[in-house]
XYZ file of C-alpha atoms in Angstrom:
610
model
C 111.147 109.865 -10.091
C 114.830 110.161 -10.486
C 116.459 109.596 -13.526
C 119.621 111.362 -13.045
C 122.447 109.403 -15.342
C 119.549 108.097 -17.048
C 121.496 106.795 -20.803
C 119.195 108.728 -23.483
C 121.047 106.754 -25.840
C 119.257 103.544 -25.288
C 116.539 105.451 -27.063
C 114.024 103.394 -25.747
C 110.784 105.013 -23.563
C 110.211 104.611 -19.811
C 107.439 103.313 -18.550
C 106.085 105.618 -15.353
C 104.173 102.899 -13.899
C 104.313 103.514 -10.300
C 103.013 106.174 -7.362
C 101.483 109.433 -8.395
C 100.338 112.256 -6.218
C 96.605 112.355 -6.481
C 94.682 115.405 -5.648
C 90.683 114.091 -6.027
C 88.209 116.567 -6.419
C 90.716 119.283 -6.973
C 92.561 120.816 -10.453
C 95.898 121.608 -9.975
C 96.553 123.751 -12.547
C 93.413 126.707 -14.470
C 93.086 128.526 -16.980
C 93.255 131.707 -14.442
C 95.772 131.340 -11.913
C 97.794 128.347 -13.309
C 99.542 126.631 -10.707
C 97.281 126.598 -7.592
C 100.034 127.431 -5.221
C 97.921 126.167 -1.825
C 98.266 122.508 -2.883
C 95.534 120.835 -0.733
C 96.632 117.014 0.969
C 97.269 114.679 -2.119
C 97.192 111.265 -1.869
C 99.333 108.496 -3.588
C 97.470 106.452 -6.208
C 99.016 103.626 -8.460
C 99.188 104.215 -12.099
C 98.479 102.541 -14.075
C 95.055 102.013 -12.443
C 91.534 103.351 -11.743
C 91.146 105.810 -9.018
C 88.099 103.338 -7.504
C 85.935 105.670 -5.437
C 88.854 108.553 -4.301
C 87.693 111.214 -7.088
C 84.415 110.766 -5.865
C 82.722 113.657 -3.723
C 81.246 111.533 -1.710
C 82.874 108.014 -2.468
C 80.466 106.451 -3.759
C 81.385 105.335 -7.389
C 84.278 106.211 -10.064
C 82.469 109.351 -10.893
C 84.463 112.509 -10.138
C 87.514 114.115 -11.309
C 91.020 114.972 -10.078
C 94.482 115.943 -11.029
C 97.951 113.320 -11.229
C 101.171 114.745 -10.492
C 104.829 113.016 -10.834
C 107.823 115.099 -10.766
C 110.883 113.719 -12.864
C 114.577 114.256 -11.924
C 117.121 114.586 -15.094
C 120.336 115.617 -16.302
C 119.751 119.039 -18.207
C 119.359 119.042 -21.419
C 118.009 122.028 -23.611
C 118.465 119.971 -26.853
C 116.703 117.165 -25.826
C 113.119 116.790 -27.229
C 111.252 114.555 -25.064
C 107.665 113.289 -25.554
C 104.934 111.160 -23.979
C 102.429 109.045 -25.101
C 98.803 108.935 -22.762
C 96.492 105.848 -24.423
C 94.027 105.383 -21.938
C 92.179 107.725 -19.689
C 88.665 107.513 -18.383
C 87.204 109.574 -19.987
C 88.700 112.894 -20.230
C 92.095 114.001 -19.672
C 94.526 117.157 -20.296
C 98.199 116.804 -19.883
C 100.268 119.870 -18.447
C 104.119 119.659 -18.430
C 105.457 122.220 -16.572
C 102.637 124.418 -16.466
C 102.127 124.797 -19.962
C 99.156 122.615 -21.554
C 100.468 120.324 -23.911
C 97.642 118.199 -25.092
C 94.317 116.816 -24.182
C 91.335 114.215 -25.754
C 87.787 115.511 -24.276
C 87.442 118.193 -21.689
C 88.014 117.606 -18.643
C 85.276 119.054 -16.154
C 84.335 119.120 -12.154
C 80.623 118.966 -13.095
C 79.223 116.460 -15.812
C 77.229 118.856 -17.643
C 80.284 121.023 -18.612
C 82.663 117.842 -19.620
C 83.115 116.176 -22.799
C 84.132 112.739 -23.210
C 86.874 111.464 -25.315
C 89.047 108.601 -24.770
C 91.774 108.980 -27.773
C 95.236 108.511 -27.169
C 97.772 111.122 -28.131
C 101.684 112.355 -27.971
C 103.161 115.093 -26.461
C 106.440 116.545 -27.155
C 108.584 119.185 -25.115
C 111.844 120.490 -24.658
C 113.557 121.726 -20.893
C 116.765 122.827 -19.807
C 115.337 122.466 -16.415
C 116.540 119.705 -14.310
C 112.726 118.654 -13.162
C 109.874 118.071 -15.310
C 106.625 118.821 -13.450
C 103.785 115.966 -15.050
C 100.188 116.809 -14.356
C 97.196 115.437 -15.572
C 93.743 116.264 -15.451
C 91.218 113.605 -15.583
C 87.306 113.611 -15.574
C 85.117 110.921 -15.971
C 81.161 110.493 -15.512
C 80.937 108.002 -17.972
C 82.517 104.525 -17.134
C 81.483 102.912 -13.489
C 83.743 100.835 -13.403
C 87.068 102.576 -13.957
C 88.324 106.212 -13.870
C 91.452 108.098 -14.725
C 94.904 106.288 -16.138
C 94.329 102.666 -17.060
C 97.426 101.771 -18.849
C 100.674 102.873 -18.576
C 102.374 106.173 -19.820
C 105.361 106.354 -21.891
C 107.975 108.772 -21.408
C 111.248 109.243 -23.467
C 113.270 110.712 -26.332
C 110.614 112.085 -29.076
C 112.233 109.529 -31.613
C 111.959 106.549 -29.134
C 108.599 107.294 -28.307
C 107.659 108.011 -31.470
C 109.323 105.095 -32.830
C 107.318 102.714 -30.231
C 104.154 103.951 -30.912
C 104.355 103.607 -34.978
C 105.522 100.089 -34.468
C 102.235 99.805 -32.495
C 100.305 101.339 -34.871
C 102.375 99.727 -37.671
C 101.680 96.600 -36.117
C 97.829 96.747 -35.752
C 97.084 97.960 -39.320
C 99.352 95.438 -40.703
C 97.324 92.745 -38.779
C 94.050 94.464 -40.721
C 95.680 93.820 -43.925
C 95.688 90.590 -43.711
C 91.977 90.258 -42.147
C 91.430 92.414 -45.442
C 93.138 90.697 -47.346
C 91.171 87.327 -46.480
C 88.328 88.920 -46.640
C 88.754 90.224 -49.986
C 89.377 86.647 -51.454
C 86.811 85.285 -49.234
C 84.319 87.524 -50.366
C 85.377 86.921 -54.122
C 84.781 83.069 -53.633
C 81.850 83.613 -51.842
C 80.214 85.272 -55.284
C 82.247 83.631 -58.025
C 80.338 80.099 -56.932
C 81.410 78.990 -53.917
C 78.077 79.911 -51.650
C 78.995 78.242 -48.536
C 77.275 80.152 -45.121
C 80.960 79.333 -43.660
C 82.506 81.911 -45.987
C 79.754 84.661 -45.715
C 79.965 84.106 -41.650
C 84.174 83.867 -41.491
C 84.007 87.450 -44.077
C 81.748 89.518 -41.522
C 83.598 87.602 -38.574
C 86.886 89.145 -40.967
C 85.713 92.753 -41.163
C 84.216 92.994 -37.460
C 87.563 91.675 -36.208
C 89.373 94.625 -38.067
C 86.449 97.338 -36.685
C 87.644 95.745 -33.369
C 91.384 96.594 -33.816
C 91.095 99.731 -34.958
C 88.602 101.009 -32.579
C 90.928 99.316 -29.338
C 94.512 99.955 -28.013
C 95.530 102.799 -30.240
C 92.245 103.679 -31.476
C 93.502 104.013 -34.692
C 90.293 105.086 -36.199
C 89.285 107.805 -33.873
C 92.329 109.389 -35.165
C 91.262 109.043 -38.897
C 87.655 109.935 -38.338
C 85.336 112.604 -36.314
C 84.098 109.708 -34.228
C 82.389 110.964 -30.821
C 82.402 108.865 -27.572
C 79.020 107.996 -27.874
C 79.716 106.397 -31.445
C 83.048 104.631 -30.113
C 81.271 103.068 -27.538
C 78.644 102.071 -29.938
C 81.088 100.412 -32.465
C 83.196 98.835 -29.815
C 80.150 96.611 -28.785
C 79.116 95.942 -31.990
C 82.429 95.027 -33.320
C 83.504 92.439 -30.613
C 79.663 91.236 -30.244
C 79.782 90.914 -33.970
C 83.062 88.965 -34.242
C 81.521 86.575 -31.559
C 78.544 86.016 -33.157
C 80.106 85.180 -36.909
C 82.226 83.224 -35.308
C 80.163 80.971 -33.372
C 78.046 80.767 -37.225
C 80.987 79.871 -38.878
C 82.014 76.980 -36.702
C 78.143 75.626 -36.748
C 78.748 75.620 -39.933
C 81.291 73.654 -40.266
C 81.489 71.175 -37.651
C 77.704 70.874 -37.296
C 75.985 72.086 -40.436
C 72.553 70.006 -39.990
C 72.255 70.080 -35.909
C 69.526 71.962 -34.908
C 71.014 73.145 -31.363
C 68.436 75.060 -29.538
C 71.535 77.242 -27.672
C 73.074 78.568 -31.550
C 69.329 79.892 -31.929
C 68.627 81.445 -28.578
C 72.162 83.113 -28.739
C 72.148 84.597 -32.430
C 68.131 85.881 -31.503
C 69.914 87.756 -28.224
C 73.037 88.620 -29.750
C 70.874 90.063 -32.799
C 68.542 91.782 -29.994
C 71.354 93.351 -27.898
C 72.602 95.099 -31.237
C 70.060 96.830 -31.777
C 69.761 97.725 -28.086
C 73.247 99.534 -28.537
C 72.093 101.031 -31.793
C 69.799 103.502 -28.949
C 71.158 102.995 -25.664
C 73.351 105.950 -24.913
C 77.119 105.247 -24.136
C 76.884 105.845 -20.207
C 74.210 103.259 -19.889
C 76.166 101.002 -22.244
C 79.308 101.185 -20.087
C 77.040 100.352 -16.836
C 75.930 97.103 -18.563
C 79.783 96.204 -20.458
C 80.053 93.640 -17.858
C 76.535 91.683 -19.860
C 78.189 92.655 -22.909
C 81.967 91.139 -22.289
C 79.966 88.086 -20.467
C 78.054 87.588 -23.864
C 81.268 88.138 -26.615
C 83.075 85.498 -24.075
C 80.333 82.481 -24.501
C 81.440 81.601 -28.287
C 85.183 81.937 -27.693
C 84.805 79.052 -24.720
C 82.089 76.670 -26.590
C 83.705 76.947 -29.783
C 86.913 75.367 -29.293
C 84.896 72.541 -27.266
C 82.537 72.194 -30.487
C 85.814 72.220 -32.787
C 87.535 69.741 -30.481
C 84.216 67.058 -30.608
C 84.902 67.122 -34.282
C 88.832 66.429 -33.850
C 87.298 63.122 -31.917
C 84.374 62.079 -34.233
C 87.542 62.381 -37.153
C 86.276 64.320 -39.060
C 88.889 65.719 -41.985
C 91.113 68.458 -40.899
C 89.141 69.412 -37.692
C 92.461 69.792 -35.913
C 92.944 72.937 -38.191
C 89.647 74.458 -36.868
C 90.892 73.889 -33.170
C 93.714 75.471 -33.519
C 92.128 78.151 -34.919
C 89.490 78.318 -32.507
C 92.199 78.276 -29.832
C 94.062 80.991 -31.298
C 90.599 83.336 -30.949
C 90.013 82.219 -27.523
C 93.360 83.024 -26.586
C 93.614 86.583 -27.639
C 90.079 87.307 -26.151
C 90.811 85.979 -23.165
C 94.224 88.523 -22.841
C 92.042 91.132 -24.664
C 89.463 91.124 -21.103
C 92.550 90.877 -18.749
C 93.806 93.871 -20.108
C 90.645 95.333 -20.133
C 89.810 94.768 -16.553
C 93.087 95.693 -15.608
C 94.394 92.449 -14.401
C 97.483 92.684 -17.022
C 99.035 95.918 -18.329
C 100.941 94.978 -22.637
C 100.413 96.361 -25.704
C 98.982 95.231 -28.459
C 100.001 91.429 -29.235
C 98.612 89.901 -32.734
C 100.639 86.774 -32.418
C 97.376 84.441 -31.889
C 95.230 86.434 -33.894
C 97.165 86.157 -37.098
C 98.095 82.204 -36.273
C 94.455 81.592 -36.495
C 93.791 82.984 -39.560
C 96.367 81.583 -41.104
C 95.304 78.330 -39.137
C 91.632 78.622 -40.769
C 93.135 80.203 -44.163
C 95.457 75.926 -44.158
C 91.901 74.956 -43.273
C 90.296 76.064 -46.697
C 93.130 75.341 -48.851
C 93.206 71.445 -47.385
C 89.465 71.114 -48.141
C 90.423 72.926 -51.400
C 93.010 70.082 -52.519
C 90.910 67.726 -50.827
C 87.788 68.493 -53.049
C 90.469 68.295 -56.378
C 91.356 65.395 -55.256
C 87.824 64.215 -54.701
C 87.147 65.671 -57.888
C 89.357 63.878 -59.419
C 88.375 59.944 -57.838
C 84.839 60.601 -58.741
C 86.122 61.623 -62.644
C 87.566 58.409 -62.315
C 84.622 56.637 -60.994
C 82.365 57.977 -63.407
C 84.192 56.745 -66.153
C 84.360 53.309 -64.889
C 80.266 54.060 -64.477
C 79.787 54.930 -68.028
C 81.875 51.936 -68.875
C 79.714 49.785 -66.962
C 76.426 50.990 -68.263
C 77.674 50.223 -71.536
C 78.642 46.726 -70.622
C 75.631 46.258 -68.349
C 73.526 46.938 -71.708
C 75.619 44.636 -73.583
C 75.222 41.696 -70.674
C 71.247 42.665 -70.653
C 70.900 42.025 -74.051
C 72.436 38.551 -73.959
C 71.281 36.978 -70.957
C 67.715 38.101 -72.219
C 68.551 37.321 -76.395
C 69.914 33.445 -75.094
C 66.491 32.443 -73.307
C 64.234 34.619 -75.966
C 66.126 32.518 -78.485
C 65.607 29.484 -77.153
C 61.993 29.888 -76.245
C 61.837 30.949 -80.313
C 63.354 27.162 -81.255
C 61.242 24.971 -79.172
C 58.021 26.445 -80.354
C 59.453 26.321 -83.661
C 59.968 22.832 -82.848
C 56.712 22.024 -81.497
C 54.973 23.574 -84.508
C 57.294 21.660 -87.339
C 56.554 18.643 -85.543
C 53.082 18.211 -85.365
C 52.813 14.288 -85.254
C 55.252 14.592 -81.956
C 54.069 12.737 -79.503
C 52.451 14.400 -76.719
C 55.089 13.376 -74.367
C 57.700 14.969 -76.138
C 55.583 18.101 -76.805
C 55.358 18.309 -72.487
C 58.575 17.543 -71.836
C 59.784 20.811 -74.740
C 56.420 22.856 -72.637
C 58.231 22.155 -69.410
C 61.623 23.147 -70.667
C 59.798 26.263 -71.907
C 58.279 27.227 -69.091
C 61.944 27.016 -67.349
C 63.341 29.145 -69.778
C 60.783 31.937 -69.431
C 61.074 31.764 -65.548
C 65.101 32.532 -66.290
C 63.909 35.535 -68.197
C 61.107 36.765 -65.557
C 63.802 36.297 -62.684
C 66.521 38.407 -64.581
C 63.809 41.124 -65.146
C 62.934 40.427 -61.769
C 66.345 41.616 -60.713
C 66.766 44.490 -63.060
C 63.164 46.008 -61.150
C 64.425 44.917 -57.956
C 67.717 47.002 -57.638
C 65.840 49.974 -58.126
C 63.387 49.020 -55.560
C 65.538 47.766 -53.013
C 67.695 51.292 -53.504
C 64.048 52.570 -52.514
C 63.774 50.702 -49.576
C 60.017 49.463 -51.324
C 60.226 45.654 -51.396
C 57.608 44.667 -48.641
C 57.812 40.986 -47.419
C 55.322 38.395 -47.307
C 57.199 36.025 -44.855
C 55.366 32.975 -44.462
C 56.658 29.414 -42.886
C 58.069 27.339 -45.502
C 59.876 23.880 -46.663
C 63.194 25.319 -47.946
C 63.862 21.684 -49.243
C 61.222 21.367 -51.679
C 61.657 25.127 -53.007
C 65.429 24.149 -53.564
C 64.098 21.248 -55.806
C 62.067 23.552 -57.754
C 64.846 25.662 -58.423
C 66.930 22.702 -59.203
C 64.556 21.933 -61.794
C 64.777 25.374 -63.437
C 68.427 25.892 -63.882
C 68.630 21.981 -64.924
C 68.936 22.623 -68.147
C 71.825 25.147 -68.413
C 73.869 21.705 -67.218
C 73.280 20.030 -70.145
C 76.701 19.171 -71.589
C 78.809 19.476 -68.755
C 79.853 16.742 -66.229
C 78.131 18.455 -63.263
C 75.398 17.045 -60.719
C 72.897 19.354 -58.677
C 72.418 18.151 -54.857
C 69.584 18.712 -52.915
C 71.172 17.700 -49.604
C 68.919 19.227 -47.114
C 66.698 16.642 -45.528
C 63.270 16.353 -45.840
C 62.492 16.845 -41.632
C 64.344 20.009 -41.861
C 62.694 22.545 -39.770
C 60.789 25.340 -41.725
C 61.939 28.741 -42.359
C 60.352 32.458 -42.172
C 60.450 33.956 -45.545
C 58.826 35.433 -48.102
C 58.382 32.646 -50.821
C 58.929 34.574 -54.150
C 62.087 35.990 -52.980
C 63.077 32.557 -51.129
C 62.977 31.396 -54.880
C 64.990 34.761 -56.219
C 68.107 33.933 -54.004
C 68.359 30.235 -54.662
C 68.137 30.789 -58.479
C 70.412 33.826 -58.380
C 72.798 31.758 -55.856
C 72.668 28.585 -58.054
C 72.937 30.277 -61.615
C 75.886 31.907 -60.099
C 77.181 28.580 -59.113
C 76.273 26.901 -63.060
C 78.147 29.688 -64.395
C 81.253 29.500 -62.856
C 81.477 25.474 -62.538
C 82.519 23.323 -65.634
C 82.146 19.660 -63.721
C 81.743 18.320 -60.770
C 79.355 18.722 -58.109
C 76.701 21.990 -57.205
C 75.719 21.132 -53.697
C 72.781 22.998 -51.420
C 73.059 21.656 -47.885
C 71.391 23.223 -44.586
C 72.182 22.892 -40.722
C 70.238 24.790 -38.042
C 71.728 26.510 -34.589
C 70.446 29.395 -32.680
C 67.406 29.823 -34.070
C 67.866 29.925 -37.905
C 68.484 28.023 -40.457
C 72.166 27.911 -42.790
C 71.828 27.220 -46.366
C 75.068 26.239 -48.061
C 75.303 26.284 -51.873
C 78.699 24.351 -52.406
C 80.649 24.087 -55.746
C 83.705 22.470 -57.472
C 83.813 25.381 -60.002
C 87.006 28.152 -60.388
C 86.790 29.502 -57.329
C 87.679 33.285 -56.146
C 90.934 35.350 -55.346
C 90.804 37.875 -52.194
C 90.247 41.063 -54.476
C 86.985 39.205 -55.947
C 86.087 38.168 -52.595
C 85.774 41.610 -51.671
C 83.505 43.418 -54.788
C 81.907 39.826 -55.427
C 78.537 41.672 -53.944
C 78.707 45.104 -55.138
C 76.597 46.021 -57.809
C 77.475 45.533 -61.747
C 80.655 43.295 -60.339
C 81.299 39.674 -61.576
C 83.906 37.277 -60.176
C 86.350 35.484 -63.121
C 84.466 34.310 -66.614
C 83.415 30.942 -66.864
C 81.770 29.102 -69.688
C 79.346 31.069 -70.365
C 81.679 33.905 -71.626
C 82.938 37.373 -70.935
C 79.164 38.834 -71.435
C 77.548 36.383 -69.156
C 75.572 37.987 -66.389
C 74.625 41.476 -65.732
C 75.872 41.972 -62.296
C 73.297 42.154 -60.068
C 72.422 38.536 -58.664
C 74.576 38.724 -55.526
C 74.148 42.295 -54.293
C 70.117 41.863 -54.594
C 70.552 38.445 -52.851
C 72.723 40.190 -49.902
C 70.125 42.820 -49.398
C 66.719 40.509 -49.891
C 68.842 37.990 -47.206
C 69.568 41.310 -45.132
C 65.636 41.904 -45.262
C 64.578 38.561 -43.930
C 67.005 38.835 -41.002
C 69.626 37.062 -42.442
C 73.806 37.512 -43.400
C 75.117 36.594 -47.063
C 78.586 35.214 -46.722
C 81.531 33.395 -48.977
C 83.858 31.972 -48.853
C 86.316 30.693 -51.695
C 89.919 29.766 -53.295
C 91.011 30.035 -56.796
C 90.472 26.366 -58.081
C 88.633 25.035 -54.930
C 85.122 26.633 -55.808
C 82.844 28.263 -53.510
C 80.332 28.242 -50.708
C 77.759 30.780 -50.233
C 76.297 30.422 -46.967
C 73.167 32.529 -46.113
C 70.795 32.433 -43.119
C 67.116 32.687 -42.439
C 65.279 32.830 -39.407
C-alpha cells in the first residue's frame, strides 16, 4: 500500500480495506525466531472478510488459523506517532508491526486446545523513521463456523485521528445508552408511582436489553470495563438482542392488541423464554453453530411488529402512527445491524433510527399523557353535569309521583265526604282513579326499567295484537291530563288494521310514554296516532300541534335524563326517561324510534313493529 505524499494533516484514519497476503496454516512471526525468513506461498485474501475455508487444514470449515500481512509505503517520519484500531477478529488475534508485538485480545493458537478466545477490539500505537511499516496479524479461530479472521475494517492513521475516531464511536454509543437509561429510569418510576401498565414494564426491560446490546456490539464497550470471557459475551449477546425482541413484541401486544388472545404471541414468548435458558448452558461454540436460529428468531418481532402497529394506524386507533414509526425505526436498525453482521455491509456504529424511535415512542406516551388530561378533564365535566342531573332527576321524581299521589288523595277524599253521591258519579271518580294510579305504576315502571334494560333482562312476551284498541286504552288514561286545554286525542288507525307482534305490557309502555310526551309539550290543537303498513311491519305515527323541537333537541331528545323545551306542565315536569326506554323496548321488538320536528310545527314520532 503506498502512501507516499500521503497529507497527515487531514488527520483523519485510513481505512486498509483491500488485498492482504494470507499465509493459512502458517505464523509468520514466534516467539523464537521472529520473522520466519522462508516465507511459504501466501495467498491474497480480501479484508475486510472471513477467510471461508483457506485457514483450514483440510478445507473443510472456518476452523484454522493463519497470519495477514500488508506492507505500507510512507514518507519518513520519526515524530510521527501512528496507531491502529483492530475491532473485529474471529476469535483470536495478535498484531505485530514491524516485528515487534504490539497488542493482542485472546491467544492466538495452531491447535484449539492451546488457544484462547477473545474478540475485544483494541488500539495500537507506534512510531518509525522507516519508510515501510511491515503489518502482520495473527488470527485463530475454532469458535465461530461461519466466519474467521478480520471482519470489519482496520483503521490506520495519526494516533490523534485514530484516537479521535474511535472516542466519537465510543462517545457515540454510550451517549445513545443514556438516553435508553434515561427512559428507563422515568419509565420505571411511573411504572411504581401508579401507573401499572404491562406496556411500561415490557418497553423498560425492552430499554435495558437494548443498552446490554450496545455495549456488548461494535466497540464492545463493556468487555473493556469488565473481566467478561468469550463464553459470557456470547452468552449476553443472545440474551440481549433475544431479549430486546421479545419485550418488544410484549410491548406492542400491549398496546395495539391488549385483549387478543393470538396463539403466535404465546408460542413465541414460551420459545423465546425456552431458548434463554438454553444459552444460560449451551457453551459458546455450540451457540455460534446455531446463531443463524438465533438471528432468525430476534428478526420475527422486528417484521410482524410494524405490520401489527400499521393494522392499528388503519382501524384509527389514537396516535398509532407514533407506534409505526417507532416500530419502523427498530426494524430498521436490526435489519442494518444483521447486514453488518453477515458481512454484506461494512459502517460503524449508526444510532440515527434507534434514538428516532425512542423518541418516536417517548411523543407516543406524552400524547396519551395529554390525551388522558384532557379526558380527565371532559369526564370532570361530565360528572358534574351527572351530579346535577341526579339532583334534578330526584326533584322531577318527586313531582311527577307527588301530582298523581295527590290527586288519588282528593278523589277518595271526595268519595268519602260525599256519601249520598250517586253511584254514577262515585264510578266515573273510581275510573279516573284507576287512571291516575296506572300514571304512577307506568312512571315506576320506567324508573325499574332503565336499570333493566341497561341489564339486557327485559324478556318479551310478543303476542299478535290489535294496536287500535290498545291505543284507545291509552287514550283513555292520559284523557284526563287534557282537561283544560283546547286539545283533541285521535285514534286514526282503522279498525281492519293488520295485527302486530309485540309484547302487550310494553305495547302499552310506549304509547303512554309517546303520548304523555305529546300532552306535555302541546297546549291546543290536535294529538294524532295514525298507522300505515309496508314491508312487513306496521308504522305508528303519534302526530302533534304542540312547540315543536330545534336540531340540538332533536339530537339528545332520546338520551337518558334529557327533555326537549318546557311546556305546561313546568320546568320539573318529567324525569327523563320516557323516550330512551321507548327507543330501546321498540329496538327489542324489531323496530326503529324516529322524529321528526320544527320549533312551532310540533312533532311526529314514528315507530315500527313487526
Amino acid at each position: 500500500l503506498d502512501l507516499r505524499g500521503w497529507d497527515i494533516a487531514a488527520n483523519r484514519p485510513l481505512t486498509l480495506d483491500g488485498q492482504w497476503e494470507f499465509y493459512p496454516n502458517e505464523w509468520i512471526y514466534n516467539e523464537a525466531s521472529g520473522l520466519n525468513t522462508s516465507l511459504p506461498d501466501s495467498s491474497y485474501l480480501s479484508v475486510p472478510g472471513s477467510w471461508g475455508t483457506l485457514a483450514s487444514p483440510n478445507h473443510e470449515s472456518t476452523f484454522g488459523f493463519g497470519s495477514y500481512r500488508l506492507r505500507i509505503l510512507i514518507d519518513p517520519d520519526e515524530d510521527e506517532i501512528y496507531s491502529l484500531r483492530i475491532n473485529d477478529i474471529s476469535s483470536a488475534s495478535e498484531l505485530f508491526v514491524n516485528g515487534r508485538s504490539l497488542a493482542k485480545s485472546g491467544q492466538p493458537a495452531d491447535q484449539a486446545q492451546q488457544y484462547i478466545a477473545q474478540n475485544v477490539p483494541y488500539n495500537a500505537s507506534f512510531m518509525t523513521s522507516s519508510d515501510e511499516i511491515e503489518i502482520v496479524i495473527q488470527a485463530a479461530n475454532f469458535h465461530n463456523p461461519y466466519s474467521g479472521g478480520i471482519n470489519t475494517s482496520i483503521k490506520f492513521g495519526t494516533q490523534a485521528a485514530v484516537s479521535k475516531e474511535t472516542d466519537f464511536s465510543i462517545g457515540t454509543q454510550l451517549s445513545v445508552c443514556l438516553i435508553f437509561l434515561l427512559h428507563a429510569v422515568y419509565t420505571c418510576i411511573l411504572y411504581f408511582f401508579g401507573v401499572r401498565q404491562k406496556a411500561l414494564f415490557y418497553f423498560n426491560l425492552m430499554l435495558l436489553c437494548g443498552i446490554i446490546s450496545i455495549l456488548i456490539v461494535d466497540d464492545k464497550i463493556i468487555l473493556t470495563w469488565l473481566p467478561i470471557n468469550f463464553e459470557w459475551a456470547t452468552k449476553f449477546n443472545n440474551w440481549s438482542y433475544l431479549g430486546v425482541a421479545v419485550f418488544l413484541l410484549q410491548y406492542a401486544r400491549e398496546l395495539v392488541a391488549p385483549q387478543a388472545k393470538i396463539k403466535f404471541f404465546q408460542w413465541y414468548a414460551w420459545f423465546s423464554a425456552a431458548f434463554s435458558v438454553f444459552i444460560l448452558f449451551a457453551p459458546a461454540a455450540l451457540l455460534l453453530q446455531l446463531d443463524m436460529l438465533n438471528v432468525g428468531t430476534v428478526i420475527i418481532p422486528f417484521l410482524s411488529v410494524p405490520f401489527l402497529a400499521w393494522r392499528a394506524v388503519q382501524r384509527g386507533e389514537p396516535d398509532a402512527i407514533y407506534l409505526f414509526l417507532g416500530m419502523v425505526g427498530y426494524m430498521n436498525n436490526i435489519l442494518w445491524s444483521f447486514a453488518k453482521v453477515v458481512g454484506w455491509m461494512n459502517f460503524g456504529y449508526y444510532p440515527v433510527d434507534m434514538v428516532v424511535s425512542i423518541i418516536v415512542f417517548c411523543a407516543y406516551w406524552f400524547r396519551s399523557y395529554l390525551r388522558s388530561s384532557a379526558q380527565t378533564a371532559r369526564l370532570a365535566v361530565e360528572l358534574q353535569k351527572a351530579d346535577k342531573q341526579k339532583d334534578d332527576f330526584l326533584v322531577n321524581t318527586s313531582h311527577e309521583l307527588r301530582n298523581p299521589l295527590h290527586g288519588i288523595l282528593t278523589i277518595a277524599q271526595t268519595i268519602v265526604d260525599n256519601e249520598d253521591q250517586d253511584r254514577t258519579g262515585s264510578k266515573e271518580n273510581m275510573k279516573l282513579l284507576i287512571s291516575v294510579g296506572k300514571r304512577m305504576s307506568f312512571l315506576l315502571n320506567d324508573l325499574l326499567d332503565f336499570t333493566r334494560l341497561k341489564e339486557n333482562s327485559i324478556r318479551l312476551q310478543p303476542a299478535a295484537l290489535p294496536v287500535q284498541t290498545i291505543a284507545s286504552g291509552v287514550m283513555d288514561m292520559i284523557r284526563f291530563m287534557v282537561e283544560g286545554k283546547r286539545l283533541r286525542l285521535i285514534n286514526g288507525i282503522p279498525d281492519a288494521f293488520p295485527l302486530v307482534a309485540a309484547d302487550e305490557n310494553r305495547l302499552i309502555q310506549i304509547l303512554f310514554n309517546l303520548l304523555h310526551n305529546a300532552v306535555k309539550f302541546t297546549e291546543e290543537g290536535s294529538i294524532t296516532i295514525s298507522s300505515h303498513e309496508k314491508d312487513g311491519f306496521a308504522y305508528i305515527h303519534i302526530t302533534d300541534t304542540g312547540s315543536g323541537m330545534d336540531h340540538d333537541t332533536l339530537l339528545r331528545i332520546f338520551q337518558p335524563y334529557e327533555q326537549g323545551p318546557f311546556g305546561s306542565a313546568g320546568p320539573t315536569s318529567g324525569i327523563g326517561l320516557g323516550l330512551s326506554i321507548c327507543r330501546q323496548l321498540v329496538e327489542l321488538h324489531g323496530g326503529v324510534l324516529s322524529v321528526v320536528s320544527a320549533p312551532e310545527h310540533g312533532a311526529t314520532f314514528t315507530f315500527s313493529l313487526p
